[in-house]
Short mmCIF file of C-alpha atoms and ligand atoms in Angstrom, two decimals:
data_model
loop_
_atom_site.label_atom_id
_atom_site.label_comp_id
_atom_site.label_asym_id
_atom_site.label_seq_id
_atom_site.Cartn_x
_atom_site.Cartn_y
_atom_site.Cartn_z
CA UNK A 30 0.00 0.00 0.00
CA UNK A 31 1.40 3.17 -1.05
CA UNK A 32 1.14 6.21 1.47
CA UNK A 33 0.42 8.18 -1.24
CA UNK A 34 -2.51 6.97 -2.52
CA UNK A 35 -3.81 6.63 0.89
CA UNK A 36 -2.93 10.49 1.82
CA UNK A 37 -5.41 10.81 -1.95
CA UNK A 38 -7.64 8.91 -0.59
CA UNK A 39 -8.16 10.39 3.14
CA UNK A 40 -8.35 13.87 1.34
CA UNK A 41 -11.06 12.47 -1.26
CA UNK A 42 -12.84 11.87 2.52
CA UNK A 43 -12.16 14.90 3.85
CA UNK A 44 -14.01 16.51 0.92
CA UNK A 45 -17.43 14.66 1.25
CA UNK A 46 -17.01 15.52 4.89
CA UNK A 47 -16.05 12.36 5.90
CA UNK A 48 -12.54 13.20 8.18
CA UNK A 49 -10.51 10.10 8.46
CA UNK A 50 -7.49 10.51 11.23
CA UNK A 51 -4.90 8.76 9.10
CA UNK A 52 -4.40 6.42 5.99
CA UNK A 53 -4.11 3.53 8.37
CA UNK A 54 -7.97 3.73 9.52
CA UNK A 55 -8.95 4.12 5.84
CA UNK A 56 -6.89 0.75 5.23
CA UNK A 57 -8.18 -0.79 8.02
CA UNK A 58 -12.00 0.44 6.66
CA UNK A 59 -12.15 -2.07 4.06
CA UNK A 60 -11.68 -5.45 6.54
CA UNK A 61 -14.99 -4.39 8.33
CA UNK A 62 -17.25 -6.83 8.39
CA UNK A 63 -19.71 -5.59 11.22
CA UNK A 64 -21.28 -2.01 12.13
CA UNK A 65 -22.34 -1.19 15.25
CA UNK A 66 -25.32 1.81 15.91
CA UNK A 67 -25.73 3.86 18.68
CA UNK A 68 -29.86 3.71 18.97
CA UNK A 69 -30.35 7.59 20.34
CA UNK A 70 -29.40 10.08 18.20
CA UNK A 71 -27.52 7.91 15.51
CA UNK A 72 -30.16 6.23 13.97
CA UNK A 73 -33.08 8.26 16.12
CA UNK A 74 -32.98 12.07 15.67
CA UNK A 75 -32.39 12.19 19.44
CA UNK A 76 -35.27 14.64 20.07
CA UNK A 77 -38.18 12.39 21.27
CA UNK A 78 -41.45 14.15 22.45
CA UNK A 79 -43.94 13.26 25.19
CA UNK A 80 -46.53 10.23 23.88
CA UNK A 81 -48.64 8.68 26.44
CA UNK A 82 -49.06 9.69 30.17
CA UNK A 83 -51.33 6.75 31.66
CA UNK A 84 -51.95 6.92 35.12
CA UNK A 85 -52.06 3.67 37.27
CA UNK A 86 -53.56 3.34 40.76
CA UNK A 87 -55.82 5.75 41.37
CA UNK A 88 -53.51 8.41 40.46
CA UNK A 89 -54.52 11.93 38.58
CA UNK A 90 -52.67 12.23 35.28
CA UNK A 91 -51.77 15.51 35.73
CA UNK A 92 -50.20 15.32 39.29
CA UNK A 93 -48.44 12.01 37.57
CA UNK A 94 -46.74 14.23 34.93
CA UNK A 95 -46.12 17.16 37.19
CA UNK A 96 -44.02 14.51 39.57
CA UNK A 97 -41.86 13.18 36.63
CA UNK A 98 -41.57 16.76 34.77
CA UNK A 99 -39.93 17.90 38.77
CA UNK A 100 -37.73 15.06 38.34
CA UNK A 101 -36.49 15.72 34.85
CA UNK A 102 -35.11 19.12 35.52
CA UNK A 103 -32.32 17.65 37.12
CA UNK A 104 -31.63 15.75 34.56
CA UNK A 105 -29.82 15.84 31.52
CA UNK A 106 -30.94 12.94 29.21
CA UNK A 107 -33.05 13.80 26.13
CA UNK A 108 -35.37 11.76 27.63
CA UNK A 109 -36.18 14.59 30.33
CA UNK A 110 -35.90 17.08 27.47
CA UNK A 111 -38.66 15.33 26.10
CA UNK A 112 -40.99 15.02 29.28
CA UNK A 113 -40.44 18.75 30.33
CA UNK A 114 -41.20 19.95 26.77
CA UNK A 115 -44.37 17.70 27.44
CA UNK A 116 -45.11 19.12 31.16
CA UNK A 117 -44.76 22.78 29.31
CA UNK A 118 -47.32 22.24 27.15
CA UNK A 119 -49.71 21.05 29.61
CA UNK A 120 -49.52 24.15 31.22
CA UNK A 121 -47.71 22.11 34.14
CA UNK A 122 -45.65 23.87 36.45
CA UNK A 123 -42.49 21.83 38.58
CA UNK A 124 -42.32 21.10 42.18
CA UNK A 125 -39.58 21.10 43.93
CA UNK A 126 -37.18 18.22 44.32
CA UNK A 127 -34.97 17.66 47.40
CA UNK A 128 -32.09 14.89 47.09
CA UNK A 129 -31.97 14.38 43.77
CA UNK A 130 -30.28 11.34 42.25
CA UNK A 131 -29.52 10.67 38.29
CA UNK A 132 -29.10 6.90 37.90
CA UNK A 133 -27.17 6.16 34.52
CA UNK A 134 -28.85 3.93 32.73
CA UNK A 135 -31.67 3.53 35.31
CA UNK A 136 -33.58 7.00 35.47
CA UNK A 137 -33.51 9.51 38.02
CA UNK A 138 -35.29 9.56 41.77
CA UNK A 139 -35.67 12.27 44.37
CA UNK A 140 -37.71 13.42 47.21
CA UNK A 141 -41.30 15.29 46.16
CA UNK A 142 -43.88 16.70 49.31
CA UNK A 143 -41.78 14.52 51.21
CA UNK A 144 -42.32 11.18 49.01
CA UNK A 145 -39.65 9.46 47.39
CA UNK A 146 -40.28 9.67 43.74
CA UNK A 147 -38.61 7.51 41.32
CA UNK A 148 -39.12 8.14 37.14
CA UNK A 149 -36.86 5.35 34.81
CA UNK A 150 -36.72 1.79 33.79
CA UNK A 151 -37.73 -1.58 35.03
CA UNK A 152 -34.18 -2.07 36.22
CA UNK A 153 -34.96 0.70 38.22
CA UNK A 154 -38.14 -0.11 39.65
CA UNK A 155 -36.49 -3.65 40.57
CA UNK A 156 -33.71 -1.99 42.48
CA UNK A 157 -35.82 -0.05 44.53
CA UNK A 158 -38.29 -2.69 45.07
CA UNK A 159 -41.55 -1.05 43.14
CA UNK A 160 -43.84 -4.00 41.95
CA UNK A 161 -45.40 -3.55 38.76
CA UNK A 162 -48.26 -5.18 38.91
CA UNK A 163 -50.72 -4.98 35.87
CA UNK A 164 -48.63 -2.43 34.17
CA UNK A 165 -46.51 -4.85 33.03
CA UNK A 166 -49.00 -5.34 29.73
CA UNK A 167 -49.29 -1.77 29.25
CA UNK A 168 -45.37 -1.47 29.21
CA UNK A 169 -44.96 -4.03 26.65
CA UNK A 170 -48.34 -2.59 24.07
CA UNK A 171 -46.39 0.55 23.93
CA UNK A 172 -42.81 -0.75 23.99
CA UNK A 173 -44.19 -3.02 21.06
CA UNK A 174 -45.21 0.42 18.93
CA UNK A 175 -41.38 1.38 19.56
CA UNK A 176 -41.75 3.66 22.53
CA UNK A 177 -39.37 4.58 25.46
CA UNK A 178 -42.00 3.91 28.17
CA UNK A 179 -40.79 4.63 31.62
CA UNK A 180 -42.48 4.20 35.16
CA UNK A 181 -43.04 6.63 37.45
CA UNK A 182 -43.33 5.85 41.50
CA UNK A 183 -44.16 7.54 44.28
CA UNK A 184 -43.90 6.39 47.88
CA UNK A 185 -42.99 2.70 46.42
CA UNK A 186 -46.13 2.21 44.41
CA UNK A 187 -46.22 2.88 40.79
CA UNK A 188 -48.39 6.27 39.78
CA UNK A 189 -47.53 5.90 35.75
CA UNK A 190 -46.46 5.15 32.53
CA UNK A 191 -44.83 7.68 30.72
CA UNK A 192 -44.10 6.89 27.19
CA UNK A 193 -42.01 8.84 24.60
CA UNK A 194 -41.16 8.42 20.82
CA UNK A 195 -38.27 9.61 18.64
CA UNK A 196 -38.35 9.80 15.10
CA UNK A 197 -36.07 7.64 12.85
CA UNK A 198 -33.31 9.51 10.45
CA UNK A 199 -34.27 9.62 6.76
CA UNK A 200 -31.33 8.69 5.84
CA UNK A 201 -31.10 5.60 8.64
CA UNK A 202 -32.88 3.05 6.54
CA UNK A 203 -30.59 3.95 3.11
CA UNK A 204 -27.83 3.76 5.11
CA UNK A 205 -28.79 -0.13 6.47
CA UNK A 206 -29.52 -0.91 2.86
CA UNK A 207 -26.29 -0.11 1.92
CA UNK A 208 -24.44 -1.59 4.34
CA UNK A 209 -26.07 -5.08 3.72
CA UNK A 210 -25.36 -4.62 0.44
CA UNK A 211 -22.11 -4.08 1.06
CA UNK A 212 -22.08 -7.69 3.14
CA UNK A 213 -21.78 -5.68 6.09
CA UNK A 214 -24.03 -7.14 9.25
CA UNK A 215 -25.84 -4.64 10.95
CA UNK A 216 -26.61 -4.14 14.74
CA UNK A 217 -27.95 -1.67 17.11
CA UNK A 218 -26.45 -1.00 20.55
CA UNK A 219 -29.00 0.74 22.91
CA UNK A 220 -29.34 0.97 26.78
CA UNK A 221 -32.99 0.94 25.69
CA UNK A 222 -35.08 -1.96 26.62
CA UNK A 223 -35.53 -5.25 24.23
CA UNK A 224 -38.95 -4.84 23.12
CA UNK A 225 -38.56 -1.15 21.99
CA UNK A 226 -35.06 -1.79 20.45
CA UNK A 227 -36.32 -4.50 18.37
CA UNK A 228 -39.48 -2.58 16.63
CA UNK A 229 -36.76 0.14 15.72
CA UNK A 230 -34.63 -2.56 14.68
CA UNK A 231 -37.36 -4.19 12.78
CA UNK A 232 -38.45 -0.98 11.24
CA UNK A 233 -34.82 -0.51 10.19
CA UNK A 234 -34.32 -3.93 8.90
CA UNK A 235 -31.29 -4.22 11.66
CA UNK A 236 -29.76 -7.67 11.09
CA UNK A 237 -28.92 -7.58 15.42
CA UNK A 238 -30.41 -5.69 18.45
CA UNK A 239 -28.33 -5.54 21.37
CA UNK A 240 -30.48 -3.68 24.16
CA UNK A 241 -30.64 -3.10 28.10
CA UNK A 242 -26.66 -2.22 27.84
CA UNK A 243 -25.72 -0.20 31.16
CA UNK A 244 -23.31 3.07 29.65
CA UNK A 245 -20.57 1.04 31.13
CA UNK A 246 -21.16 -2.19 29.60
CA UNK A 247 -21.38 -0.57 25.94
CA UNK A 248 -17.35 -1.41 25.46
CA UNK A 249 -17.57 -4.89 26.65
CA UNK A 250 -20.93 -5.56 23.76
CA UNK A 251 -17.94 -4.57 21.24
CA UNK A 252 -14.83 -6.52 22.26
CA UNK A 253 -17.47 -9.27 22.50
CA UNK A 254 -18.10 -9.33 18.46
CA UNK A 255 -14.64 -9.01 18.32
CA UNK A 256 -13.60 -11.65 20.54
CA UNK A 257 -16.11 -13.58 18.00
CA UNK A 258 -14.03 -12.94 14.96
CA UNK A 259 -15.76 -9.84 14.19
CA UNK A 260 -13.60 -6.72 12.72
CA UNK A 261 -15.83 -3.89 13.82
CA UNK A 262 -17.06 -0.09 12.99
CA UNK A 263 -19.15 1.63 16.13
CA UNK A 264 -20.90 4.86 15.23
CA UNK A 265 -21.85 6.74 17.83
CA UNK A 266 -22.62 10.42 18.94
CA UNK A 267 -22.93 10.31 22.84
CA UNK A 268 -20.47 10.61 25.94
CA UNK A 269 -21.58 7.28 26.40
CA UNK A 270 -20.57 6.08 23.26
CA UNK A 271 -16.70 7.29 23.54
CA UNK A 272 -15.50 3.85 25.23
CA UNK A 273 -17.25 1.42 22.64
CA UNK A 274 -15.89 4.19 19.90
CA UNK A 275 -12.19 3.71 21.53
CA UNK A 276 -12.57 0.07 21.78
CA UNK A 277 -14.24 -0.37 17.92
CA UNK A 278 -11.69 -1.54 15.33
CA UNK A 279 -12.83 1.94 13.66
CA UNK A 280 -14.88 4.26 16.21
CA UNK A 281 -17.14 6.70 13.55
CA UNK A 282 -18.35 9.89 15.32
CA UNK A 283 -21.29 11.96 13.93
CA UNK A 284 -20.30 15.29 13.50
CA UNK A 285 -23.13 16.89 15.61
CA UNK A 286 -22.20 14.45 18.54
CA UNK A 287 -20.47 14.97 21.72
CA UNK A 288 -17.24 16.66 21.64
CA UNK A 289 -15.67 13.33 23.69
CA UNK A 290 -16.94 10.99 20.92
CA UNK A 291 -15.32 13.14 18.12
CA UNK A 292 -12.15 13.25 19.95
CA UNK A 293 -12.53 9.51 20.27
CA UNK A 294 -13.26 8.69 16.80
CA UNK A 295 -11.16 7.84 14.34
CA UNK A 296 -13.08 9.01 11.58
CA UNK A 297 -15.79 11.89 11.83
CA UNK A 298 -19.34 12.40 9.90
CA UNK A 299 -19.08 16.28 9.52
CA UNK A 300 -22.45 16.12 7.98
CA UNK A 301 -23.88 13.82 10.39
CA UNK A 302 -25.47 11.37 7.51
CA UNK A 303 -24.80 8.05 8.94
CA UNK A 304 -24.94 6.92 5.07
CA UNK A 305 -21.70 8.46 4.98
CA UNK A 306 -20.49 5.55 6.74
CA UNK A 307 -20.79 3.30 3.48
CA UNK A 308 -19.70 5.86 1.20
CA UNK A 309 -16.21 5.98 3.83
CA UNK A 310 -16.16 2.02 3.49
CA UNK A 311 -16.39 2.53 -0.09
CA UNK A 312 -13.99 4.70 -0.22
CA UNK A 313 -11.39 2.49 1.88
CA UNK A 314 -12.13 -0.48 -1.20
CA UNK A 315 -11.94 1.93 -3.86
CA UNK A 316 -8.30 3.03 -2.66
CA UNK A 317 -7.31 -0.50 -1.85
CA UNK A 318 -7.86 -1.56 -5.11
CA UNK A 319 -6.31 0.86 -6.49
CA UNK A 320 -3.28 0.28 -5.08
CA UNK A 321 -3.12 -3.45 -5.38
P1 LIG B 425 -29.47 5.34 25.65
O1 LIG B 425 -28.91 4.11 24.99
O2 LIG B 425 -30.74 5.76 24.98
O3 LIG B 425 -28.45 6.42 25.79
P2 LIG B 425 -29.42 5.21 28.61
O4 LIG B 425 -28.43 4.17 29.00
O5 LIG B 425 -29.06 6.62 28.82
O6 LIG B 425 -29.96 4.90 27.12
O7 LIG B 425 -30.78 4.95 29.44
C1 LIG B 425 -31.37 3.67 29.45
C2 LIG B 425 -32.77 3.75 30.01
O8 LIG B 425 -32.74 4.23 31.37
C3 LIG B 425 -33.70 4.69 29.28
O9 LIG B 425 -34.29 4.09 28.15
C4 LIG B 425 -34.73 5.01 30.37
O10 LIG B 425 -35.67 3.98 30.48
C5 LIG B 425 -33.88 5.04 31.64
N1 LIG B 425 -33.44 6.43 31.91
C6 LIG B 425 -32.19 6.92 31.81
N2 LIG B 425 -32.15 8.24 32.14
C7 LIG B 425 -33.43 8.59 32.41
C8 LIG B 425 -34.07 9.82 32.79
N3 LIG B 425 -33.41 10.97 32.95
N4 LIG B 425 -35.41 9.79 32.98
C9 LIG B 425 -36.11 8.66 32.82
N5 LIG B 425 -35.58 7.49 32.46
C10 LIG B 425 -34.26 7.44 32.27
MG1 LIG B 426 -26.75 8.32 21.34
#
């Protein structure tokens, strides 16, 4: 391989916004056999909005979603963005929260009117010891439509469901074609739960879904494909991502991302058009050949 035509080809990137750090990632590019998707804000837009408030119980919708909007101010997952936006719309004003306690990959909890309040996932509800009771079909009717549905409890018992929905990219679905195409096997990484995960992934025609992943765990999902032969890409645009980006045999940043995953990729999606992944495997066979 000649550095030259690799130095041609990393500027050919670099002008379809596609930065690659170095001709040795855009060699490497054409041995991938696997990519890896962030869920949130990859292949989502990242912006969900407020779907379903159903209170459970006994409990008055409105005091439900005033509890979980109080909650979400503390908090800094678009998730919250989503439920406050919501709560505004509604006309719903916060309460105060004393003690407040972000959970990654959990939710977030803290103390309302002197109740302990507590707004995430089942994992969280499990921890603290919150049965579900007859929610449980409720959860999985709008998990099944692709929602983020998240329980709300107050003094131990569960007031809520609150569901949200994000909208797929455009340019997702191309970009999944293409890949297959390419032979590539697709698969989504998300510390989203199963059933929602898999009616994106279905919707996406996502050859794997690899859900409920903790922020910490998302590294470990990687070296596990490659401790399976894999050679792997992971695109990703979150803090959480930057380990599974650093620990990817090529870690792809999307340009409107975090500023640690950029720093940790080794290539960088100025445009943020995840089909720009192809076009940058493409690229790496195109120059390969070339040189061969
Ligand atoms: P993602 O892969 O979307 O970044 P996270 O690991 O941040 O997922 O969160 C996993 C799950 O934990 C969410 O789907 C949600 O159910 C719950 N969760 C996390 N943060 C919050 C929050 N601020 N409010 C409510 N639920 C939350
Ligand atoms: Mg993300």
């Amino acid at each position: 391989a000649t550095p030259a035509a690799l130095m041609v080809g990393v500027g050919r990137g670099a002008q379809a916004g596609i930065l690659i750090r170095g001709g040795e990632i855009l060699e490497k590019a054409q041995k991938l056999d696997t990519v890896v998707f962030d869920k949130t804000g990859t292949l989502t837009r990242g912006e969900p909005a407020l779907t379903d408030v159903l209170a459970l119980g006994g409990f008055d919708r409105g005091q439900a979603l005033r509890l979980a909007a109080s909650l979400e101010v503390g908090s800094e997952h678009p998730l919250a963005e989503a439920i406050l936006r919501g709560a505004r719309e509604e006309g719903i004003e916060p309460a105060r929260v004393q003690g407040f306690d972000s959970i990654p990959g959990h939710g977030v909890r803290g103390e309302i009117d002197g109740h302990t309040v507590l707004l995430g996932n089942r994992r969280l509800m499990e921890r603290e010891g919150v049965a579900l009771g007859d929610a449980e079909a409720e959860l999985e009717r709008l998990q099944a439509d692709g929602k983020t549905a998240m329980l709300l409890a107050e003094g131990g018992r569960l007031a809520a469901i609150v569901a949200v929905a994000d909208t797929l990219k455009r340019e997702a679905l191309e970009a999944i074609i293409a890949l297959r195409t390419e032979g590539i096997e697709v698969v989504m990484l998300t510390g989203d739960n199963a059933r929602t995960a898999e009616a994106i992934g279905r919707a996406l025609g996502i050859d794997r879904v690899i859900a409920d992943v903790l922020p910490a765990d998302k590294a470990k999902a990687i070296k596990e494909l490659q401790a399976a032969g894999k050679v792997v890409a992971m695109v990703g645009d979150g803090v959480n991502d930057a380990p599974a980006l650093a620990t990817a045999d090529i870690g792809i940043a999307i340009g409107s991302g975090s500023d640690v995953a950029k720093e940790t990729g080794g290539i960088i999606l100025v445009r943020s058009d995840v089909r720009d992944v192809v076009t940058g495997i493409r690229l790496s066979r195109a120059t390969m050949r070339t040189i061969k």
